[in-house]
Coordinates of C-alpha atoms and ligand atoms in Angstrom, one line a residue:
M387 CA -61.4 -13.3 -12.7
A388 CA -60.8 -11.9 -9.8
H389 CA -57.1 -10.0 -9.2
K390 CA -55.2 -11.8 -5.8
A391 CA -53.2 -9.8 -3.8
G392 CA -51.4 -9.7 -0.4
F393 CA -47.9 -9.6 1.8
V394 CA -46.0 -13.1 2.0
N395 CA -43.6 -12.9 4.8
I396 CA -40.5 -14.7 5.1
I397 CA -38.9 -15.1 8.7
G398 CA -36.6 -17.3 10.3
N399 CA -33.7 -18.6 11.9
P400 CA -30.4 -16.6 10.1
N401 CA -28.8 -18.3 7.6
V402 CA -31.6 -20.8 6.5
G403 CA -32.1 -19.5 3.3
K404 CA -34.4 -16.7 3.6
S405 CA -33.1 -14.5 0.7
T406 CA -32.3 -17.1 -1.4
L407 CA -36.2 -17.8 -1.6
M408 CA -36.7 -14.1 -2.2
N409 CA -34.7 -13.9 -5.2
A410 CA -35.6 -17.3 -6.2
F411 CA -39.4 -16.4 -6.5
V412 CA -38.7 -12.5 -7.8
G413 CA -36.3 -14.1 -10.6
E414 CA -33.6 -10.8 -9.4
K415 CA -31.1 -11.0 -7.2
L416 CA -32.7 -8.3 -4.7
S417 CA -31.1 -9.3 -1.6
I418 CA -27.3 -9.9 -0.6
I419 CA -26.3 -14.0 0.2
T420 CA -23.8 -14.9 1.8
S421 CA -22.7 -17.9 4.4
K422 CA -22.4 -15.6 7.0
A423 CA -25.1 -15.5 9.7
Q424 CA -27.0 -11.7 10.0
T425 CA -26.6 -10.4 5.8
T426 CA -29.7 -9.3 5.9
R427 CA -30.3 -6.8 8.4
H428 CA -33.4 -4.6 6.9
R429 CA -36.9 -5.6 5.6
I430 CA -36.5 -5.6 1.7
L431 CA -39.8 -6.3 -0.2
G432 CA -39.6 -8.4 -3.7
I433 CA -43.1 -8.5 -5.8
V434 CA -44.3 -10.8 -8.5
N435 CA -46.4 -9.4 -10.4
G436 CA -49.3 -11.3 -12.7
D437 CA -52.0 -10.7 -14.8
D438 CA -54.2 -11.3 -11.6
F439 CA -51.9 -11.3 -8.9
Q440 CA -49.5 -9.4 -7.1
V441 CA -47.5 -10.9 -4.3
I442 CA -45.7 -8.9 -2.1
L443 CA -42.5 -11.0 -1.0
S444 CA -40.6 -9.6 2.7
D445 CA -37.5 -10.7 3.8
T446 CA -36.3 -9.9 7.0
P447 CA -33.0 -10.3 9.4
G448 CA -33.0 -13.5 11.3
I449 CA -34.1 -13.7 14.3
I450 CA -31.3 -13.3 17.4
K451 CA -31.3 -12.2 20.8
P452 CA -30.1 -8.1 20.4
A453 CA -26.9 -7.3 21.6
Y454 CA -26.9 -4.0 20.3
E455 CA -29.2 -1.4 19.1
L456 CA -28.6 -2.3 15.6
Q457 CA -30.2 -5.4 16.4
T458 CA -33.3 -4.2 17.7
S459 CA -34.0 -2.5 15.3
M460 CA -33.6 -5.9 12.7
M461 CA -35.7 -8.0 15.0
D462 CA -38.3 -4.5 14.9
F463 CA -39.0 -4.8 11.2
V464 CA -38.7 -8.7 12.3
K465 CA -41.7 -8.0 14.0
S466 CA -43.6 -5.4 11.6
A467 CA -43.1 -9.0 9.4
F468 CA -46.0 -10.7 11.9
E469 CA -47.7 -8.1 11.7
D470 CA -49.0 -7.9 8.1
A471 CA -48.5 -10.8 6.5
D472 CA -51.1 -12.6 4.7
V473 CA -49.1 -16.0 4.7
L474 CA -46.9 -16.1 6.5
L475 CA -43.0 -18.4 5.8
Y476 CA -41.0 -20.0 8.3
M477 CA -38.5 -21.0 6.9
V478 CA -36.1 -24.3 8.8
E479 CA -33.2 -25.4 7.6
I480 CA -32.4 -29.6 7.5
G481 CA -31.3 -30.0 11.3
E482 CA -33.0 -27.5 12.8
K483 CA -35.3 -28.1 15.6
A484 CA -36.0 -24.3 17.0
L485 CA -36.3 -20.9 16.3
K486 CA -33.7 -19.8 18.8
D487 CA -36.3 -16.9 20.2
E488 CA -38.9 -18.3 22.1
A489 CA -41.3 -15.8 22.2
F490 CA -41.0 -15.0 18.3
F491 CA -41.8 -19.1 18.2
K492 CA -44.8 -19.1 19.9
K493 CA -46.4 -15.9 17.6
I494 CA -45.8 -18.4 15.1
Q495 CA -47.7 -21.4 17.0
N496 CA -50.5 -18.8 17.7
S497 CA -50.2 -18.1 14.1
K498 CA -54.2 -17.2 12.6
I499 CA -53.1 -16.5 9.2
P500 CA -51.5 -19.8 7.6
V501 CA -47.9 -20.6 8.0
L502 CA -46.0 -22.7 5.2
L503 CA -43.3 -24.1 7.0
L504 CA -40.4 -24.4 4.7
L505 CA -38.0 -26.8 5.2
N506 CA -35.1 -25.6 3.5
K507 CA -31.9 -27.4 2.3
I508 CA -33.5 -30.8 1.0
D509 CA -30.5 -31.2 -1.3
T510 CA -28.2 -32.1 1.6
S511 CA -30.7 -34.1 3.0
D512 CA -31.5 -37.7 2.4
Q513 CA -35.2 -39.2 2.5
E514 CA -35.0 -41.2 5.9
A515 CA -33.5 -37.7 8.0
L516 CA -36.3 -35.6 5.9
E517 CA -38.8 -37.4 6.9
A518 CA -37.5 -37.4 10.6
Q519 CA -38.0 -33.7 10.1
M520 CA -40.9 -33.7 8.8
Q521 CA -42.0 -35.8 11.8
H522 CA -40.4 -33.4 14.3
W523 CA -41.8 -29.9 12.8
Q524 CA -45.7 -31.4 12.2
G525 CA -45.1 -32.0 16.6
L526 CA -44.8 -28.4 17.1
L527 CA -46.9 -26.7 14.3
P528 CA -49.7 -29.0 13.7
E529 CA -51.6 -25.9 12.0
A530 CA -48.9 -25.6 9.7
E531 CA -48.7 -27.0 6.1
I532 CA -45.3 -28.4 5.5
H533 CA -43.5 -28.0 2.0
P534 CA -39.9 -29.2 1.9
I535 CA -37.4 -27.2 -1.0
S536 CA -33.9 -26.0 -1.9
A537 CA -34.4 -22.8 -2.3
L538 CA -30.2 -22.8 -3.7
E539 CA -31.3 -25.3 -6.2
N540 CA -35.1 -24.2 -7.1
F541 CA -36.6 -27.3 -6.2
N542 CA -40.4 -27.1 -4.6
V543 CA -40.6 -23.6 -5.8
R544 CA -42.9 -23.3 -8.0
E545 CA -44.6 -25.4 -6.1
V546 CA -44.5 -23.6 -3.0
F547 CA -45.3 -20.2 -5.3
E548 CA -48.8 -21.8 -6.5
R549 CA -49.7 -23.0 -3.2
I550 CA -48.9 -18.2 -2.0
L551 CA -51.4 -17.9 -4.7
E552 CA -54.6 -20.1 -3.6
L553 CA -54.1 -18.2 -0.4
L554 CA -54.1 -15.2 -1.4
P555 CA -56.8 -13.5 -0.3
E556 CA -58.8 -12.0 -3.2
A557 CA -57.6 -7.7 -3.7
P558 CA -56.4 -5.2 -5.8
P559 CA -52.3 -4.5 -6.3
Y560 CA -51.0 -2.6 -3.3
Y561 CA -48.0 -1.1 -5.8
P562 CA -47.9 -0.3 -9.2
K563 CA -47.4 -3.5 -11.5
D564 CA -44.3 -2.4 -12.7
Q565 CA -42.8 -2.1 -9.7
L566 CA -40.2 -5.3 -8.1
T567 CA -39.1 -4.0 -4.1
D568 CA -39.3 -0.9 -1.7
K569 CA -36.2 0.1 -2.0
P570 CA -34.2 3.0 -3.9
E571 CA -31.7 2.4 -6.1
R572 CA -28.3 3.4 -3.7
F573 CA -29.9 0.9 -1.1
F574 CA -28.8 -2.1 -3.1
V575 CA -26.0 -0.3 -3.9
N576 CA -25.1 -0.4 -0.5
E577 CA -26.2 -4.3 0.0
T578 CA -23.9 -4.8 -3.0
I579 CA -20.7 -3.6 -1.0
R580 CA -21.9 -4.6 2.2
E581 CA -22.0 -8.4 0.9
K582 CA -18.4 -8.1 -0.5
I583 CA -17.4 -7.2 3.0
L584 CA -19.5 -10.0 4.7
L585 CA -17.5 -12.1 1.4
H586 CA -13.6 -10.7 2.0
Y587 CA -13.2 -10.4 5.9
K588 CA -13.7 -11.9 8.9
K589 CA -14.7 -11.9 12.4
E590 CA -15.9 -8.6 14.1
I591 CA -15.1 -6.2 10.7
P592 CA -18.5 -6.9 8.6
Y593 CA -20.3 -6.9 11.4
S594 CA -19.1 -3.7 12.0
V595 CA -20.0 -2.1 8.5
E596 CA -22.0 0.8 7.3
V597 CA -22.4 1.9 4.1
E598 CA -23.9 4.9 2.4
T599 CA -24.0 5.8 -1.2
E600 CA -23.4 9.8 -1.2
E601 CA -23.4 9.6 -4.9
F602 CA -25.0 8.3 -8.2
L603 CA -25.3 10.0 -10.8
E604 CA -26.6 8.1 -14.1
D605 CA -27.1 9.2 -17.9
D606 CA -27.4 7.4 -21.1
N607 CA -24.1 5.5 -21.3
I608 CA -22.7 5.3 -17.5
I609 CA -23.4 5.3 -13.4
R610 CA -21.1 7.3 -11.4
I611 CA -21.4 6.0 -7.8
R612 CA -19.6 7.7 -4.6
S613 CA -20.2 5.3 -1.5
V614 CA -18.3 5.7 2.6
I615 CA -17.8 2.4 3.9
M616 CA -18.0 3.4 8.0
V617 CA -16.4 1.5 10.4
E618 CA -16.8 1.9 14.5
R619 CA -13.3 2.0 15.0
D620 CA -9.8 3.5 13.3
T621 CA -8.3 -0.1 13.5
Q622 CA -11.0 -1.1 11.1
K623 CA -10.1 1.5 8.8
G624 CA -7.1 0.1 8.1
I625 CA -8.4 -3.8 7.7
I626 CA -11.1 -2.4 5.6
I627 CA -8.3 -0.9 3.4
G628 CA -6.1 -3.5 3.1
H629 CA -2.5 -3.7 2.2
K630 CA -1.4 -0.3 -0.7
G631 CA -5.5 -0.4 -0.1
S632 CA -5.1 -3.7 -2.0
A633 CA -8.2 -5.1 0.3
L634 CA -10.5 -1.8 -0.7
K635 CA -9.5 -2.4 -5.2
K636 CA -10.9 -6.0 -4.6
V637 CA -14.4 -4.9 -2.8
G638 CA -14.9 -1.8 -5.2
V639 CA -14.4 -4.3 -8.2
E640 CA -16.2 -7.2 -7.2
A641 CA -19.2 -4.3 -6.4
R642 CA -19.1 -3.1 -10.0
K643 CA -19.7 -6.1 -12.1
D644 CA -22.3 -7.4 -9.7
L645 CA -24.1 -3.6 -10.2
E646 CA -23.6 -3.7 -13.9
K647 CA -25.5 -6.8 -14.5
F648 CA -27.6 -5.6 -12.0
F649 CA -28.1 -1.8 -13.3
D650 CA -27.2 -3.3 -16.6
K651 CA -25.6 -0.3 -17.4
Q652 CA -21.1 0.9 -17.0
V653 CA -20.9 1.2 -13.2
H654 CA -17.9 4.1 -11.9
I655 CA -17.0 3.4 -7.8
E656 CA -15.1 5.3 -5.8
L657 CA -15.0 3.8 -2.4
Y658 CA -14.0 5.8 0.6
V659 CA -13.4 5.0 4.5
K660 CA -14.8 6.9 7.1
V661 CA -14.9 6.1 10.9
N662 CA -18.2 6.7 12.9
K663 CA -17.7 5.6 16.2
N664 CA -19.9 2.7 17.6
W665 CA -22.4 3.8 15.1
R666 CA -24.7 0.3 15.9
S667 CA -25.3 2.0 19.2
N668 CA -26.1 5.6 17.7
S669 CA -30.3 6.1 17.2
Q670 CA -29.4 8.9 15.2
Q671 CA -27.2 7.7 13.1
L672 CA -29.1 4.6 12.5
R673 CA -31.8 6.0 12.0
R674 CA -30.0 7.9 9.6
F675 CA -29.4 4.7 7.5
G676 CA -32.7 3.2 6.9
Y677 CA -33.5 1.5 10.3
N678 CA -35.8 2.3 13.1
G679 CA -33.1 3.7 16.0
Ligands
GTP1659 N1 -27.3 -26.5 0.6 C1 -27.9 -25.7 0.1 N2 -27.4 -24.4 0.7 C2 -28.6 -23.0 0.5 C3 -29.4 -23.5 0.4 N3 -30.5 -22.4 0.0 C4 -29.4 -21.1 0.6 N4 -28.8 -21.9 0.8 C5 -27.4 -21.2 1.6 O1 -27.3 -20.8 2.4 C6 -26.2 -19.4 2.7 C7 -27.7 -18.5 4.2 O2 -28.4 -18.6 2.3 P1 -28.9 -16.6 2.7 O3 -30.4 -16.8 1.7 O4 -27.7 -15.4 3.1 O5 -29.8 -17.2 4.1 P2 -30.6 -16.3 5.0 O6 -32.0 -17.2 5.0 O7 -31.5 -14.7 3.8 O8 -29.7 -15.4 6.4 P3 -29.5 -13.9 6.7 O9 -29.7 -12.7 6.0 O10 -28.0 -13.7 8.1 O11 -30.7 -14.1 8.4 C8 -26.0 -19.0 1.7 O12 -24.4 -19.9 1.7 C9 -26.5 -20.1 0.3 O13 -26.2 -19.9 -0.6 C10 -30.7 -24.2 -0.4 O14 -31.4 -24.7 -0.2 N5 -29.3 -25.6 -0.2
MG1660 MG1 -31.0 -12.5 4.4

């Protein structure tokens, strides 16, 4: 049988469930997930390999109008996902009416490649609302194929994957068949810590944080990690640390548990907090953290 391979890029508004879907396809927690918008900041590949296929999924940041340089770079990742896609997965959630950005929406309407419109979170909906939504989207995107799904409950996810396989071109694999992602181990450490910060801190704090792992030392029994949590301002440093270090400790304990599962090994984490003034608007700092800057 001929081998199929290609890029399948997931795009959509913030918080619609893009990362949940990618993890469901891959069967690993590659992308962090929270109920807050703008959880994902990078383009993250999740590769699903079979004997005669390689599906290279891309999770991307939710589409927003950028207000500072970090967000501009996040939207550059989304743009890149339009450029190399063999199949576009445009995800919306029940109740949503359109992409917040007109220009991106036009790109989807004018897409030359197949678009699967994934209407997500149907577990929160009833049949009547679902049918109304399907009609709404079919009107806006007559060329797109609509698939109602629940990424969270794994409903219709397998069927969508089968459809993707049908649509993919014949091609040799782009990556080694045992490769799962394009990101290094430290990236997943940073993201896991950032997920705990998104979960436990309010308002601007999670959006002002970047994590950098300075040390990742693995031996037969244990991985020793030292990571720095960077904030934008002095006042944020105290908030991250909390009373007698209690808040920071919680982040460390929860991140460690997740990372022990992810790496299937004992993990030791040391966390530090540093102020890196206005890093979100500093091109040089952004490049250092893996954004285009
Ligand atoms: N009820 C329900 N909730 C879902 C479903 N899929 C995702 N969610 C929830 O929606 C929230 C956002 O999920 P994410 O996967 O982080 O969404 P995202 O589109 O990657 O978000 P950003 O990275 O911020 O753009 C989380 O609380 C998920 O648990 C679903 O099918 N049903
Ligand atoms: Mg995400």
